mmCIF file of C-alpha atoms in Angstrom:
data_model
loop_
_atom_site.group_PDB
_atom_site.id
_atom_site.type_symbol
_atom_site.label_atom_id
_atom_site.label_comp_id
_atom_site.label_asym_id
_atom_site.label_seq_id
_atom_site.Cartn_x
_atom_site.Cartn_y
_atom_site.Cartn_z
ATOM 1 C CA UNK A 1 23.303 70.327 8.965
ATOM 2 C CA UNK A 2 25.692 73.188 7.433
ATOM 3 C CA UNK A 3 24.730 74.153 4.201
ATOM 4 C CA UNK A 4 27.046 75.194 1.547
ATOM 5 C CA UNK A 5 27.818 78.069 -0.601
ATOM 6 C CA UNK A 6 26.917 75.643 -3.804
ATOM 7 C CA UNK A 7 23.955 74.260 -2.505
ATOM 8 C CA UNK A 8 22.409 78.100 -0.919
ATOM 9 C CA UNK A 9 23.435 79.190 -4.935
ATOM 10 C CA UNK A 10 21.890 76.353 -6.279
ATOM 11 C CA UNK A 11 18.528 77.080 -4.143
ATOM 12 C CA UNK A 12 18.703 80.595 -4.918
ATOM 13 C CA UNK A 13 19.631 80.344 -8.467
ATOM 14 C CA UNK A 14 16.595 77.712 -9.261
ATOM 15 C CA UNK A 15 13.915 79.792 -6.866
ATOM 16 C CA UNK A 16 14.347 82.748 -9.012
ATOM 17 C CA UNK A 17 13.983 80.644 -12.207
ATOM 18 C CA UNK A 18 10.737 79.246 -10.617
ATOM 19 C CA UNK A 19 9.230 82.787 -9.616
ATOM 20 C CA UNK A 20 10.507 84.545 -13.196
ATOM 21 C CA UNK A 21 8.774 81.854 -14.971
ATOM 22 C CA UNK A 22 5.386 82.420 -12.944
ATOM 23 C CA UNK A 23 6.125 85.476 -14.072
ATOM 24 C CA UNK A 24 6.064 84.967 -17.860
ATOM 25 C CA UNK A 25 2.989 82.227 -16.853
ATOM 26 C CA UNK A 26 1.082 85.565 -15.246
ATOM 27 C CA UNK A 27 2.239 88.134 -17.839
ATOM 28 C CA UNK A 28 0.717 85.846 -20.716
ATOM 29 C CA UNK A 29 -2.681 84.968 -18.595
ATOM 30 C CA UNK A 30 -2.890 88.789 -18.284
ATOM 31 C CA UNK A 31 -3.282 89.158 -22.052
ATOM 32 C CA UNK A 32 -6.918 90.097 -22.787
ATOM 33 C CA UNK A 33 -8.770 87.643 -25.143
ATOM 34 C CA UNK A 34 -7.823 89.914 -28.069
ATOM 35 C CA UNK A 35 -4.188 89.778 -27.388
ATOM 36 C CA UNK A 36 -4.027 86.276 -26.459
ATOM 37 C CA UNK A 37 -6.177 85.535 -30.006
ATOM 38 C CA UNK A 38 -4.049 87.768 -31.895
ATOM 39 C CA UNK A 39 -0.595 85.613 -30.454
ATOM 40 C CA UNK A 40 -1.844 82.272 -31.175
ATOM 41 C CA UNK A 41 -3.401 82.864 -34.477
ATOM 42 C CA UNK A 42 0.004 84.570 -35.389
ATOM 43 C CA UNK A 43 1.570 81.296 -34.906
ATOM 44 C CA UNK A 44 -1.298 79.390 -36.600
ATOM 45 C CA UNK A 45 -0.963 81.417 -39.465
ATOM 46 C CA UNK A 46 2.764 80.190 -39.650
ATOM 47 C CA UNK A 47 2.121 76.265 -38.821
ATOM 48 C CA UNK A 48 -0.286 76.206 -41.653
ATOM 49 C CA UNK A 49 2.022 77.962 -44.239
ATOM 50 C CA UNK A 50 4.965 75.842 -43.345
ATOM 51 C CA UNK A 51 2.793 72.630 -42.808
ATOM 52 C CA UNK A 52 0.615 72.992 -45.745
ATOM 53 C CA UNK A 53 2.301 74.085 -48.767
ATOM 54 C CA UNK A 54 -1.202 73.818 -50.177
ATOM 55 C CA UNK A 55 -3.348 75.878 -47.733
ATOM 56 C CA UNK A 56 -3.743 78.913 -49.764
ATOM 57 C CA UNK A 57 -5.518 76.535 -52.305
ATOM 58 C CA UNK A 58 -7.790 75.279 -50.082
ATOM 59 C CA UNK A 59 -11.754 76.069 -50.060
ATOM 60 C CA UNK A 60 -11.851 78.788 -47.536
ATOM 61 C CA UNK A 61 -14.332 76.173 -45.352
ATOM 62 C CA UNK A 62 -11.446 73.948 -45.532
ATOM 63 C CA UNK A 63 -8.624 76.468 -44.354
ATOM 64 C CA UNK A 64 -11.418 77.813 -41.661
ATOM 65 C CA UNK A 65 -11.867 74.462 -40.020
ATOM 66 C CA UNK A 66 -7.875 73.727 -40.410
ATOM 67 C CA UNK A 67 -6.986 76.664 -38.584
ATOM 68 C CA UNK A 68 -9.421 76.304 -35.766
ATOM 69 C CA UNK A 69 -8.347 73.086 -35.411
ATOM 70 C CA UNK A 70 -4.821 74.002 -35.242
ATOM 71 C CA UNK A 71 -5.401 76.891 -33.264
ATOM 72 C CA UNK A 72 -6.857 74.540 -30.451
ATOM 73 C CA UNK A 73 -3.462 72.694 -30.436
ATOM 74 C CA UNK A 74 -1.560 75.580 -30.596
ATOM 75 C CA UNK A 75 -3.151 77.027 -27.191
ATOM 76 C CA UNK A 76 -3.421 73.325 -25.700
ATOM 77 C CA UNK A 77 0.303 73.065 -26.698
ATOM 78 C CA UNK A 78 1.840 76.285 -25.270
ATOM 79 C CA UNK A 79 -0.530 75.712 -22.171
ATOM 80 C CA UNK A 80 1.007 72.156 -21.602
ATOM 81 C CA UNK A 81 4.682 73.180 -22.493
ATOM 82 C CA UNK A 82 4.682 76.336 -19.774
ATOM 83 C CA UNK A 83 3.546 74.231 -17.187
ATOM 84 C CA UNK A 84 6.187 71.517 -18.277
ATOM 85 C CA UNK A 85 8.836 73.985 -17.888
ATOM 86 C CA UNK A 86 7.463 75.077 -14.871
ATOM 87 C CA UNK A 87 7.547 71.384 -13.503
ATOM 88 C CA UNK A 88 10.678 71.018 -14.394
ATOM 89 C CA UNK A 89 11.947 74.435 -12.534
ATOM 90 C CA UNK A 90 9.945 73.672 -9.402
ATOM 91 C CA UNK A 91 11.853 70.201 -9.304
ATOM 92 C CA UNK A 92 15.078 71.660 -9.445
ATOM 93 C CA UNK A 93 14.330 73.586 -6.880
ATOM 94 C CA UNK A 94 12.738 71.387 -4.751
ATOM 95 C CA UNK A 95 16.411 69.616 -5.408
ATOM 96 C CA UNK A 96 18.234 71.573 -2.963
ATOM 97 C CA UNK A 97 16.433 70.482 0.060
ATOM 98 C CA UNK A 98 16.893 67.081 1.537
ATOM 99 C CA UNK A 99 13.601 66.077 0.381
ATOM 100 C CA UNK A 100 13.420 62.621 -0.880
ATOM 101 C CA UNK A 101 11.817 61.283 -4.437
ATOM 102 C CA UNK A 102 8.703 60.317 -3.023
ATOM 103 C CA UNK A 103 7.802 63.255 -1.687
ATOM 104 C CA UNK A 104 9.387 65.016 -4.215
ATOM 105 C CA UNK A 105 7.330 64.668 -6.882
ATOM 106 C CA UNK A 106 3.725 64.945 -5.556
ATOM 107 C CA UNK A 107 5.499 68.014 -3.952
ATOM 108 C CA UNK A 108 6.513 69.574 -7.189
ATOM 109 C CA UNK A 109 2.934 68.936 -9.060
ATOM 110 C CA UNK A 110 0.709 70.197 -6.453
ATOM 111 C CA UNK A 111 3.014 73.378 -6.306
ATOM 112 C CA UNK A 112 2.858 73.296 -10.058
ATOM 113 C CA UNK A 113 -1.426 72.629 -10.221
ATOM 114 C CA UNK A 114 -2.103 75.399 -7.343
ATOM 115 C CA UNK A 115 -0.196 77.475 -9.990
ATOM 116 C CA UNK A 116 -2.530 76.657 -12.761
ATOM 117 C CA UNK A 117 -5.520 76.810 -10.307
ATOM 118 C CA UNK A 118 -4.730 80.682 -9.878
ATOM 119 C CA UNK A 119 -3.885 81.692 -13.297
ATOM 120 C CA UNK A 120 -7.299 79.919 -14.056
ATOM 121 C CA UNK A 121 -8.401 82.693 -11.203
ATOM 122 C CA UNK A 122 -6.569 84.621 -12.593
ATOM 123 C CA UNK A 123 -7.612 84.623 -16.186
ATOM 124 C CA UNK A 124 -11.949 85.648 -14.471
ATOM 125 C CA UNK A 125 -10.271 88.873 -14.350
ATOM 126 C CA UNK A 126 -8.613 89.393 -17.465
ATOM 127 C CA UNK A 127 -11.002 90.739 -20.173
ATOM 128 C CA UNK A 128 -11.807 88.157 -22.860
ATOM 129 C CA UNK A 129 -10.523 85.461 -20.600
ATOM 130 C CA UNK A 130 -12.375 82.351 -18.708
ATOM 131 C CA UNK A 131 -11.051 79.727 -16.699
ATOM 132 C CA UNK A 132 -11.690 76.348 -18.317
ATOM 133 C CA UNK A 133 -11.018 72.880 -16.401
ATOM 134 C CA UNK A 134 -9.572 71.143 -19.476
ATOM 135 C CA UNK A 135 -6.738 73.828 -19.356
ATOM 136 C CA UNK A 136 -6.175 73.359 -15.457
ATOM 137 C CA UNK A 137 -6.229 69.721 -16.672
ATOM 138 C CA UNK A 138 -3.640 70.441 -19.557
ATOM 139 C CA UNK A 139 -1.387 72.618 -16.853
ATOM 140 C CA UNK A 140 -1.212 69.743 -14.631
ATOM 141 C CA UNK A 141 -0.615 67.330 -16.602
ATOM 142 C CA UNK A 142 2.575 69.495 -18.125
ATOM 143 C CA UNK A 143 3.351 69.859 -14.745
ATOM 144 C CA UNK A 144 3.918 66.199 -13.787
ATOM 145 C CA UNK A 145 5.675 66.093 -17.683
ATOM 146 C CA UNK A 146 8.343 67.996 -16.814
ATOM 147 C CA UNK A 147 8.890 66.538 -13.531
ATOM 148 C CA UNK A 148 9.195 63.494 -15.208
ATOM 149 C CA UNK A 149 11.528 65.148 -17.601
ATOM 150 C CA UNK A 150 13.846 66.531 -14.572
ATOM 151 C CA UNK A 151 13.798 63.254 -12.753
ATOM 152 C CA UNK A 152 15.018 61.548 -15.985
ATOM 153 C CA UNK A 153 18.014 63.888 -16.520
ATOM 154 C CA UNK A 154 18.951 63.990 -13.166
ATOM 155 C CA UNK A 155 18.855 59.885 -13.040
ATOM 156 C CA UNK A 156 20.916 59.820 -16.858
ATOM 157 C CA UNK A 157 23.262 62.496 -14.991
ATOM 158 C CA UNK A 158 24.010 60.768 -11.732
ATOM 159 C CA UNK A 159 24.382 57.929 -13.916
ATOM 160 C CA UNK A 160 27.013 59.012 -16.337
ATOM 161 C CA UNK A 161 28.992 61.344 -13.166
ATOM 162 C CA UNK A 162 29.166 57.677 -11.445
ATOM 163 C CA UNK A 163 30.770 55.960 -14.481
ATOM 164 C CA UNK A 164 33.096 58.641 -15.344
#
């Protein structure tokens, strides 16, 4: 089978988004533990100005304990939403091949968990770093999110292109 300009573009265009966005994935795990901190507690700091209008009247053992707490979803969340964007690029991707749904997806989440397996690697090198499982477990699971998320616009989009 011949394949087109559009669908060559398409694969081109949506392998580069994959690889820059590993890119972002492997400049951020290459932060030492300082940096990283430093990043996330920036945001913290933010979240619990804008959140809690009252923070600055807190006990300091109260805002101690609300920012670590925070601070744990802040990393858990930015872990989970890079991966879900990178779930979502790797299905696109995987999009221009004539690869069906069911393969598809378990396709697109082990690409996207072997990813998160070697920035976990990844991060034994870094100083200030360690790999943890619940964050390989948080990866993956953003993985198969925005896989989830692609399929979903892609079924609303073939949807509304067929009724139009």
């Amino acid at each position: 089978m011949k394949q087109t300009q559009r669908q060559i573009l398409h694969r081109v265009l949506w392998g580069a988004a994959v690889l820059g966005w590993m890119g972002i994935i492997f400049y951020f795990s290459a932060q030492n533990g300082e940096d990283s901190s430093a990043v996330s507690g920036g945001i913290t700091d933010r979240l619990l100005h804008l959140l809690w209008r009252n923070f600055d009247q807190m006990t300091v053992t109260g805002q101690e304990q609300l920012r670590g707490q925070l601070t744990f979803v802040v990393r858990k969340g930015a872990h989970f939403t890079e991966y879900a964007i990178l779930g979502f690029l790797v299905s696109g991707f995987l999009g221009s091949f004539s690869i069906g749904i069911f393969r598809r997806v378990p396709i697109a989440w082990l690409c996207g968990t072997l990813y998160a397996c070697s920035d976990e690697l990844h991060q034994m090198f870094t100083d200030g770093r360690s790999p943890k499982l619940f964050d390989l477990m948080v990866d993956s699971a953003g993985v198969l999110t925005g896989v989830g998320i692609f399929l979903l616009l892609a079924f609303l989009y073939m949807r509304w292109k067929k009724h139009t």
